[in-house]
PDB file of C-alpha atoms and ligand atoms in Angstrom:
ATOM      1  CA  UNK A 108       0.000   0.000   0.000  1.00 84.00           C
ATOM      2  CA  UNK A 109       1.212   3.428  -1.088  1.00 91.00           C
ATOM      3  CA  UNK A 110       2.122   6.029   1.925  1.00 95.00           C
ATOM      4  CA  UNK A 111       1.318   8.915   2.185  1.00 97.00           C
ATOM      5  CA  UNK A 112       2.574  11.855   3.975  1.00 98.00           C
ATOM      6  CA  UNK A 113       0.386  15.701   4.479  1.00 97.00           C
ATOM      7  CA  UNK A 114       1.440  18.377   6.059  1.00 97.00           C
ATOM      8  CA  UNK A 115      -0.955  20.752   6.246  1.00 96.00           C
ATOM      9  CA  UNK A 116      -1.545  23.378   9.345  1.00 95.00           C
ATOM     10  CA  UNK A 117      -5.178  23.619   8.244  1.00 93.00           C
ATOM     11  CA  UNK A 118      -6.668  20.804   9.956  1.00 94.00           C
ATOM     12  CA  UNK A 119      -9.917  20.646   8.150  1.00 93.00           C
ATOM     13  CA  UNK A 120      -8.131  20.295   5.217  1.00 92.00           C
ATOM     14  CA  UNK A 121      -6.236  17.760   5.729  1.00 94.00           C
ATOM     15  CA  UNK A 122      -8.754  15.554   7.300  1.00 94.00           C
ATOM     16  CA  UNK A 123     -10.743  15.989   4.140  1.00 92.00           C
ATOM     17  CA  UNK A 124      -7.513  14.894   1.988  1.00 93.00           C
ATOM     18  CA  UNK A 125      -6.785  12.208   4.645  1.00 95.00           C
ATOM     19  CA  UNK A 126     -10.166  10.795   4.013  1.00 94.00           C
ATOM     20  CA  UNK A 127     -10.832  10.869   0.330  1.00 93.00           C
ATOM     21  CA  UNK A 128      -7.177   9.718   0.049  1.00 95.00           C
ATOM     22  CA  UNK A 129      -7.538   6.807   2.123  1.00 95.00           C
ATOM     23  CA  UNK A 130     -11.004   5.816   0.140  1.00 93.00           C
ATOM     24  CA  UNK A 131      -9.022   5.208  -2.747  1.00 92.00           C
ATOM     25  CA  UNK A 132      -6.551   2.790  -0.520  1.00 93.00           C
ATOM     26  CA  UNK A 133      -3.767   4.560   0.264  1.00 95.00           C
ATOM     27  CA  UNK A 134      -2.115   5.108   3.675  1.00 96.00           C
ATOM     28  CA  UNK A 135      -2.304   8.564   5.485  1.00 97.00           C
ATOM     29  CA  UNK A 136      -0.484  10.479   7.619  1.00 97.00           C
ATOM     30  CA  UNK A 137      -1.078  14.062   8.662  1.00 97.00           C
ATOM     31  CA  UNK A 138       1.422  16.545  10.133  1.00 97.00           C
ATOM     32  CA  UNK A 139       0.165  19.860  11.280  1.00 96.00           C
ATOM     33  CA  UNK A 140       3.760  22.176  11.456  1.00 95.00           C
ATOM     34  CA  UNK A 141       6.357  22.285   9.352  1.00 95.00           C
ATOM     35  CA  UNK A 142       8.685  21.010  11.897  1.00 96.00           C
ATOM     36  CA  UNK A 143       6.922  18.010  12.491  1.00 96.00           C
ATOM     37  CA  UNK A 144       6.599  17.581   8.479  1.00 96.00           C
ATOM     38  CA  UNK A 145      10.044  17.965   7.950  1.00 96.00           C
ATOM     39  CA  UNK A 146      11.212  15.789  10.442  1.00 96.00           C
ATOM     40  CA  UNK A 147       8.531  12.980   9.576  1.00 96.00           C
ATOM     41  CA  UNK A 148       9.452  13.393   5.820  1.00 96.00           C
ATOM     42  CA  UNK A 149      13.015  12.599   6.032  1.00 94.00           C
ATOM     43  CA  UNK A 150      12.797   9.680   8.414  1.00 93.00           C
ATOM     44  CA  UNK A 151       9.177   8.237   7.743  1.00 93.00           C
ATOM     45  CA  UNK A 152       8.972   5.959   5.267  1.00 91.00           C
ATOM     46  CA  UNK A 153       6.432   7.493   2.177  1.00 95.00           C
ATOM     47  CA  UNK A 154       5.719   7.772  -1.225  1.00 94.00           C
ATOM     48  CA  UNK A 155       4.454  10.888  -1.859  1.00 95.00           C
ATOM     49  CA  UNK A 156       4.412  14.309  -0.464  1.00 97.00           C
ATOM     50  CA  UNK A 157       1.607  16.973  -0.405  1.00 96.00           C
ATOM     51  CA  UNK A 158       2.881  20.234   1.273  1.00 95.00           C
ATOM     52  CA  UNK A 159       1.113  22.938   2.074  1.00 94.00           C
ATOM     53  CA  UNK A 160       3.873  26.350   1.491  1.00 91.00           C
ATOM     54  CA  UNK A 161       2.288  28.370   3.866  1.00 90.00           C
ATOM     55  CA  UNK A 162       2.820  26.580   7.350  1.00 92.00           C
ATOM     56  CA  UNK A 163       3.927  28.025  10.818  1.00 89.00           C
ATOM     57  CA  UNK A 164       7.492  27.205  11.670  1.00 88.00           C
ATOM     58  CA  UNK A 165       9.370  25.774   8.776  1.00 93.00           C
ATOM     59  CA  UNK A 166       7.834  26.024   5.336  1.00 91.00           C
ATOM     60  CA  UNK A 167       6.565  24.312   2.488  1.00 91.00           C
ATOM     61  CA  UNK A 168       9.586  25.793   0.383  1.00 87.00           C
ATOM     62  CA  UNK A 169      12.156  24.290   2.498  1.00 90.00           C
ATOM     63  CA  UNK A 170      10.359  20.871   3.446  1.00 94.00           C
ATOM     64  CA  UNK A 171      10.755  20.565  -0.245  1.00 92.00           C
ATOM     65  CA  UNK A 172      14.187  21.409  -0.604  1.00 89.00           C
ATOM     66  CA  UNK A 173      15.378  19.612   2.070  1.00 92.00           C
ATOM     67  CA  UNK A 174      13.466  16.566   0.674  1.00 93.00           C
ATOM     68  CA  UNK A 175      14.766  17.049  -2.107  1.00 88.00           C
ATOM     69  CA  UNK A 176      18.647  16.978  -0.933  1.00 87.00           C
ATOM     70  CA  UNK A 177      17.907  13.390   0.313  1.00 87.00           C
ATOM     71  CA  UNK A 178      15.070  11.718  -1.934  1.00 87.00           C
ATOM     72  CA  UNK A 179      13.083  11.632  -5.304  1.00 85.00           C
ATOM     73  CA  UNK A 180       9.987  11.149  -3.797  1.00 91.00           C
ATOM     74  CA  UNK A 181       7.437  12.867  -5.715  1.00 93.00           C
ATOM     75  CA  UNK A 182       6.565  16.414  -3.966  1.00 94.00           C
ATOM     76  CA  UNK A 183       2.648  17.795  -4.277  1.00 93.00           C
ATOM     77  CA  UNK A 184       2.935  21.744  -3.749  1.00 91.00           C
ATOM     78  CA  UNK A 185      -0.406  23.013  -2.238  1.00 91.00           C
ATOM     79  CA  UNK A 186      -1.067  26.881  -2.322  1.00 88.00           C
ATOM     80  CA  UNK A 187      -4.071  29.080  -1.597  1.00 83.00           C
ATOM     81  CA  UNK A 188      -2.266  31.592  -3.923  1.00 79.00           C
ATOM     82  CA  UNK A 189      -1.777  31.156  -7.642  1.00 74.00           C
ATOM     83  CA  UNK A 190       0.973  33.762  -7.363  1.00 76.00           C
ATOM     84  CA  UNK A 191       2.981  31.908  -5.098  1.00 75.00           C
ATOM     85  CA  UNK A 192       2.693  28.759  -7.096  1.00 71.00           C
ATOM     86  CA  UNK A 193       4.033  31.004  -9.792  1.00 71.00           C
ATOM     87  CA  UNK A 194       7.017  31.814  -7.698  1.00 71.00           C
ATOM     88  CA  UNK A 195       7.718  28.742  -6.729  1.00 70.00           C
ATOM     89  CA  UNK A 196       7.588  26.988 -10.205  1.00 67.00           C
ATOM     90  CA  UNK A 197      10.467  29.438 -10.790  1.00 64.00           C
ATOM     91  CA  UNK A 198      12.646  28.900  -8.371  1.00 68.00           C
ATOM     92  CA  UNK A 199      12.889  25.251  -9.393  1.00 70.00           C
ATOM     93  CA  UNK A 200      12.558  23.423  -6.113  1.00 73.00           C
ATOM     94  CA  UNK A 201      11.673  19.810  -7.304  1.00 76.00           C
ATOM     95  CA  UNK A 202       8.165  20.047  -6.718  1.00 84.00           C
ATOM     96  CA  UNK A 203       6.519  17.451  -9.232  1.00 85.00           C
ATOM     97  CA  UNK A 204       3.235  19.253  -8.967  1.00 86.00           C
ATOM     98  CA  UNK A 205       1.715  22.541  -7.990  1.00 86.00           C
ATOM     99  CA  UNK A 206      -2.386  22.693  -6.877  1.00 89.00           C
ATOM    100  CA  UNK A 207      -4.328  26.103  -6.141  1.00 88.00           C
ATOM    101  CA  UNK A 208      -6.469  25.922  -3.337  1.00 85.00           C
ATOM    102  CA  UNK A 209      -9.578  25.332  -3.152  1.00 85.00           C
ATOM    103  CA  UNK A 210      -9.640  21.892  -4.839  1.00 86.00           C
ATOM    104  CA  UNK A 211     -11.820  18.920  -5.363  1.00 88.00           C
ATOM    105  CA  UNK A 212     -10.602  15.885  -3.409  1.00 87.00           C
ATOM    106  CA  UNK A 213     -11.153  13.916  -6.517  1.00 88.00           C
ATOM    107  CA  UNK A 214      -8.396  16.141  -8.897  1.00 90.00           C
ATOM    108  CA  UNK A 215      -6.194  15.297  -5.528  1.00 92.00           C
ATOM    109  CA  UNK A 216      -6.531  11.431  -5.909  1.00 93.00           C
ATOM    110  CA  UNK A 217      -6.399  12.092  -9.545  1.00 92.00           C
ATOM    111  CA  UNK A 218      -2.783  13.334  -9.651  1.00 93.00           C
ATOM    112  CA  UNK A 219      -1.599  11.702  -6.208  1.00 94.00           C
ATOM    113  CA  UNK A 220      -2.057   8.527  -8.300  1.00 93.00           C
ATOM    114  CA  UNK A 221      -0.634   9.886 -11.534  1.00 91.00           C
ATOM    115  CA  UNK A 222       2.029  10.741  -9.762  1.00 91.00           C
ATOM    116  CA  UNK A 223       2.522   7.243  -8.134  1.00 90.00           C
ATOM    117  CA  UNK A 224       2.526   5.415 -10.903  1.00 87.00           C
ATOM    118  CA  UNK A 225       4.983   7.666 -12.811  1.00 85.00           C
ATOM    119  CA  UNK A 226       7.169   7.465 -10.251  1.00 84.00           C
ATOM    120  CA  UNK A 227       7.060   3.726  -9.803  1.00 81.00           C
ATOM    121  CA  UNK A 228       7.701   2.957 -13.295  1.00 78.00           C
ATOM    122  CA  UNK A 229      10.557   5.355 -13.313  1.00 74.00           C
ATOM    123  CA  UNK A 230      12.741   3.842 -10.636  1.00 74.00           C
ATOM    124  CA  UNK A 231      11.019   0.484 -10.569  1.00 64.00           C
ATOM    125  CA  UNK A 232       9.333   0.717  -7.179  1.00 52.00           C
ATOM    126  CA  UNK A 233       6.808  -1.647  -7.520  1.00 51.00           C
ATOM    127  CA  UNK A 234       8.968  -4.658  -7.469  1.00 54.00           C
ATOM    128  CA  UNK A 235       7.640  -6.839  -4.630  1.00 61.00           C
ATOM    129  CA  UNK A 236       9.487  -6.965  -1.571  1.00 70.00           C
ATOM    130  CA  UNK A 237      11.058  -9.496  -0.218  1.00 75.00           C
ATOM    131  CA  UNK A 238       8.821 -12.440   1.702  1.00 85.00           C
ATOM    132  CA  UNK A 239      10.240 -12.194   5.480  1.00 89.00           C
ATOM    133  CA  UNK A 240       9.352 -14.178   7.960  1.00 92.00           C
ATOM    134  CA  UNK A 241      10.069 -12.213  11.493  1.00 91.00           C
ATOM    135  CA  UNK A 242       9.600 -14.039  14.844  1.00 91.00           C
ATOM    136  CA  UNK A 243      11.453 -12.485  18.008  1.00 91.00           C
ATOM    137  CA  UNK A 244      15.094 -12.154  17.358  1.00 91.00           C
ATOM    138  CA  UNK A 245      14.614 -14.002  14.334  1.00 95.00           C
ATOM    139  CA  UNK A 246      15.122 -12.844  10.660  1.00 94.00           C
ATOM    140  CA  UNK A 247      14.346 -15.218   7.470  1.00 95.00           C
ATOM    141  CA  UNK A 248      14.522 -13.481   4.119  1.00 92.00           C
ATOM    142  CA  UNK A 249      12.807 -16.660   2.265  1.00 89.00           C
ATOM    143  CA  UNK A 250      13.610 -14.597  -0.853  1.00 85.00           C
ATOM    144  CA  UNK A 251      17.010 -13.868  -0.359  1.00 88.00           C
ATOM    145  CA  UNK A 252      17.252 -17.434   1.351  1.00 92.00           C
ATOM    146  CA  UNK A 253      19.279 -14.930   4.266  1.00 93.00           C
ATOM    147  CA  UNK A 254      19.013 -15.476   7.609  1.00 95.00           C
ATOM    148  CA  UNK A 255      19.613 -13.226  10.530  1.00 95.00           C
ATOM    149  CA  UNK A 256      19.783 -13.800  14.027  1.00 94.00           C
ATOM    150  CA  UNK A 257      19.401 -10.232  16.199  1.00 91.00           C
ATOM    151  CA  UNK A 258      20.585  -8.181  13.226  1.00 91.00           C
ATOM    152  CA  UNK A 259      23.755 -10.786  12.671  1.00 93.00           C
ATOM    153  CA  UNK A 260      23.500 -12.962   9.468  1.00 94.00           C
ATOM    154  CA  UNK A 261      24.050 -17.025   9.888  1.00 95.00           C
ATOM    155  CA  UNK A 262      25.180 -18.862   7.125  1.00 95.00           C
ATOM    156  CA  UNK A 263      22.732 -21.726   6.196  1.00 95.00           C
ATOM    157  CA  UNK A 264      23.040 -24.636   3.912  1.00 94.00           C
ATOM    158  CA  UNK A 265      20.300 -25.122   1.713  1.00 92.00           C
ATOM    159  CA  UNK A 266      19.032 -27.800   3.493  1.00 93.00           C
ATOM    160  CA  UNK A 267      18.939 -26.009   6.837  1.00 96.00           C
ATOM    161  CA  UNK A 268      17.536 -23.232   5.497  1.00 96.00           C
ATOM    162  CA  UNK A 269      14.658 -25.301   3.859  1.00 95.00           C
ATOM    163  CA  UNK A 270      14.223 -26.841   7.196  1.00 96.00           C
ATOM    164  CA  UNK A 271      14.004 -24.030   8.966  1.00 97.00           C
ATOM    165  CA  UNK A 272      11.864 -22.398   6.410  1.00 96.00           C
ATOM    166  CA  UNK A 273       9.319 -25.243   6.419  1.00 95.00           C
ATOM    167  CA  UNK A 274       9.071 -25.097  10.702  1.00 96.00           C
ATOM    168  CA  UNK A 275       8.552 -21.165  10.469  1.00 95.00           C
ATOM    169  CA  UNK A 276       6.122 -21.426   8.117  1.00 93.00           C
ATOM    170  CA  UNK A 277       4.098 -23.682   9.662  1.00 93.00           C
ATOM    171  CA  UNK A 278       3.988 -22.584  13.381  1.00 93.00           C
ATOM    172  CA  UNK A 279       2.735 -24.389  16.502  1.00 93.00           C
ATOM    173  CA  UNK A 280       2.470 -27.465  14.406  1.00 94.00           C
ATOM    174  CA  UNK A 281       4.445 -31.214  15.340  1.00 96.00           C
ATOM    175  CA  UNK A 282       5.982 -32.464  13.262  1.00 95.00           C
ATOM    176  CA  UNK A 283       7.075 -36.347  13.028  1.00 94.00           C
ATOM    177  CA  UNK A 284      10.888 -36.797  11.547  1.00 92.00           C
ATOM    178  CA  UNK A 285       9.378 -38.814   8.634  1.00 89.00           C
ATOM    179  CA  UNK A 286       7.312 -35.804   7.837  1.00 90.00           C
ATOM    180  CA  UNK A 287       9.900 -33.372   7.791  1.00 93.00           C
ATOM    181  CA  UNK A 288      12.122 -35.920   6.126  1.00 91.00           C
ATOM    182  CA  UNK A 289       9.905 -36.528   3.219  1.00 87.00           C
ATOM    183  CA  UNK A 290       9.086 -32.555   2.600  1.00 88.00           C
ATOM    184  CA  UNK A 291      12.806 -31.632   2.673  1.00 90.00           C
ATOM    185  CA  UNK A 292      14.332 -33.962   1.411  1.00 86.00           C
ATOM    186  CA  UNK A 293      13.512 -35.560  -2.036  1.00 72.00           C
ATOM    187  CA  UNK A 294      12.913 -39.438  -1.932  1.00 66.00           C
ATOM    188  CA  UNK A 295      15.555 -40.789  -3.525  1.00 58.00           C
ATOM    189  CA  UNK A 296      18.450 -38.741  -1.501  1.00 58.00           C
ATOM    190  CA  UNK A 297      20.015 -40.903   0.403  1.00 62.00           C
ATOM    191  CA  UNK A 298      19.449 -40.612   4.069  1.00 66.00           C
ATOM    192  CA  UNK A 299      17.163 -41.158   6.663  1.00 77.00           C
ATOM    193  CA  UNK A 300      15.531 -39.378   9.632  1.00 82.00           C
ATOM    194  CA  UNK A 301      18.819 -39.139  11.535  1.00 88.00           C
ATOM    195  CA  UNK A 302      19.519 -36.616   9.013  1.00 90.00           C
ATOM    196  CA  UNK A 303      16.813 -34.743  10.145  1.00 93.00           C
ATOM    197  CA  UNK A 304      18.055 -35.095  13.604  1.00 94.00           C
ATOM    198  CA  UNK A 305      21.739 -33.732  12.717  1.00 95.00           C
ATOM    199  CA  UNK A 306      20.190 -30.479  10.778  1.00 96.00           C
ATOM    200  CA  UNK A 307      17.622 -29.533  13.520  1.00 97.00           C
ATOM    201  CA  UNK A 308      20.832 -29.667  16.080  1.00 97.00           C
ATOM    202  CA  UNK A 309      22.890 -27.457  13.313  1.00 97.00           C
ATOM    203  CA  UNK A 310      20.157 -24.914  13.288  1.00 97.00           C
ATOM    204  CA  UNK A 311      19.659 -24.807  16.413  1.00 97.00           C
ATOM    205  CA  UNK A 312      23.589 -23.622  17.465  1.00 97.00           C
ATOM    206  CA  UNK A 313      22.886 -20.992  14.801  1.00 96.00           C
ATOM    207  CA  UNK A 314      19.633 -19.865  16.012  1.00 96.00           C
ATOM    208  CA  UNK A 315      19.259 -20.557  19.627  1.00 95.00           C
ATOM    209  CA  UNK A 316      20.668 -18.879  22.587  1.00 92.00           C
ATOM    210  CA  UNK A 317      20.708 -21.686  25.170  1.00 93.00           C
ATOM    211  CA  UNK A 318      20.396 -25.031  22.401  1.00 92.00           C
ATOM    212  CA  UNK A 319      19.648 -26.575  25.811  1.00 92.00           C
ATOM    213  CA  UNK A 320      16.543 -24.044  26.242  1.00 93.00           C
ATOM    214  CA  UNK A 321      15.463 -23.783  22.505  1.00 95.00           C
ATOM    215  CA  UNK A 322      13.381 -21.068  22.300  1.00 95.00           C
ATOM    216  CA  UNK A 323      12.375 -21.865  18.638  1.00 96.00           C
ATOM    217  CA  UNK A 324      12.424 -25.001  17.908  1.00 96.00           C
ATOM    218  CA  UNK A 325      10.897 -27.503  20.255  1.00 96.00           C
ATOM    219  CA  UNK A 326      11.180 -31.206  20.974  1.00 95.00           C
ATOM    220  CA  UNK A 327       8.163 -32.823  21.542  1.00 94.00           C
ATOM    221  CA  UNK A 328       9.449 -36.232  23.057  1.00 91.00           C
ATOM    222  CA  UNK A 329       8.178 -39.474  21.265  1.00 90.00           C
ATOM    223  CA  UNK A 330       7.064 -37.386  18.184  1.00 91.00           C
ATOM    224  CA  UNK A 331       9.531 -34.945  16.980  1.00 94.00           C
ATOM    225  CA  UNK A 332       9.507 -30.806  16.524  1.00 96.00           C
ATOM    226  CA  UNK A 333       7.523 -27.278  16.794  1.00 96.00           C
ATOM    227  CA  UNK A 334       8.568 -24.590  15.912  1.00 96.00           C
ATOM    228  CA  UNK A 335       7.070 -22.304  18.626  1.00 93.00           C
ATOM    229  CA  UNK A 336       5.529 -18.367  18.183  1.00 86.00           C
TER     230      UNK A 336
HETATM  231 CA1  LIG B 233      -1.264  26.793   5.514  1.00 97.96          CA
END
């Protein structure tokens, strides 16, 4: 889902945006002074910008400009004057787009999404993102086949890390040996369920704290292993 970030000292207004904006599925935030903006804007997350250029404390001008120092992110310039919008355009700040006040929500959406979807097909944005699974201290990047253990990558063999991948997946399930054998492992490898015995102990030095407390993965005496959440 696209982000969104408006700052906007006009609270009325921005609710209004907020909500006609967030109709059409994207995600909204709302900051009310320019310092706030500013300081959201360069650490938050977003994909767009709409900035209002008159706002108390730091302006729409410089949220722009400083924006602009550190990302591409497409920049919505939002003026109740048409005179200012004129200045601005010719100062060359980086804004992508200029809008007079007042204006219908729906021209809003209109170019918040043309301006999305230019953006995304210029630096390829919409790629999908890696599939992560994230549980405590624990980090698998089951696209990147990475895995990280509080911030600190392990090195897996593909085995383990199909292993692994397969108990994480599927939660607070048992798991007998033979099962885990058979969906790891292809039938004719050689091997048997010691193998899966020698892995799970692998993974665990990797992944555990205390392999004598795992935290992770769990024995389940007489059956065989559960990975816990
Ligand atoms: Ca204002």
């Amino acid at each position: 889902m696209s982000r969104i970030l408006i700052v906007e000292d006009e609270e009325s207004i921005a609710e209004l945006e907020k909500d006609y904006l967030e109709l059409s599925g994207f995600e909204v935030e709302i900051a009310t002074s320019g310092d706030t903006g500013l300081e959201m804007a360069l650490k938050g997350d977003y994909d767009i910008f709409i900035l209002d250029l008159m706002l108390p404390g730091v302006d729409g001008f410089e949220i722009c400009k400083q924006i602009r120092k550190e990302k591409d992110t497409p920049v919505l310039m939002v003026s109740a004057r048409k005179d200012d919008i004129d200045k601005i355009r010719g100062l060359g700040l980086g804004a992508d787009d200029y809008i007079t006040k007042p204006f219908s929500p729906s021209e809003l959406v209109a170019r918040v999404k043309a301006h999305l979807s230019r953006y995304k097909r210029l630096v390829g944005k919409d790629v999908q993102k890696n599939e992560v699974i994230e549980i405590r201290g624990l980090k698998i990047d089951r696209t990147a086949r990475r895995v990280f253990v509080d911030g600190v990558e392990k090195n897996f063999t593909t085995k383990e890390f199909d292993l692994l991948t397969f108990l994480a997946s599927n939660p607070n399930r048992v798991f007998t040996k033979e099962e885990l054998f058979s969906n790891i492992w292809d039938m004719e490898s050689l091997g048997d369920i010691a193998t899966v015995t020698v892995h799970i102990k692998k993974i665990r030095e990797k992944i555990e704290l205390d392999t004598s407390k795992p935290q992770y993965i769990e024995t389940i005496w007489g059956v065989g292993y559960r990975f816990k959440i």
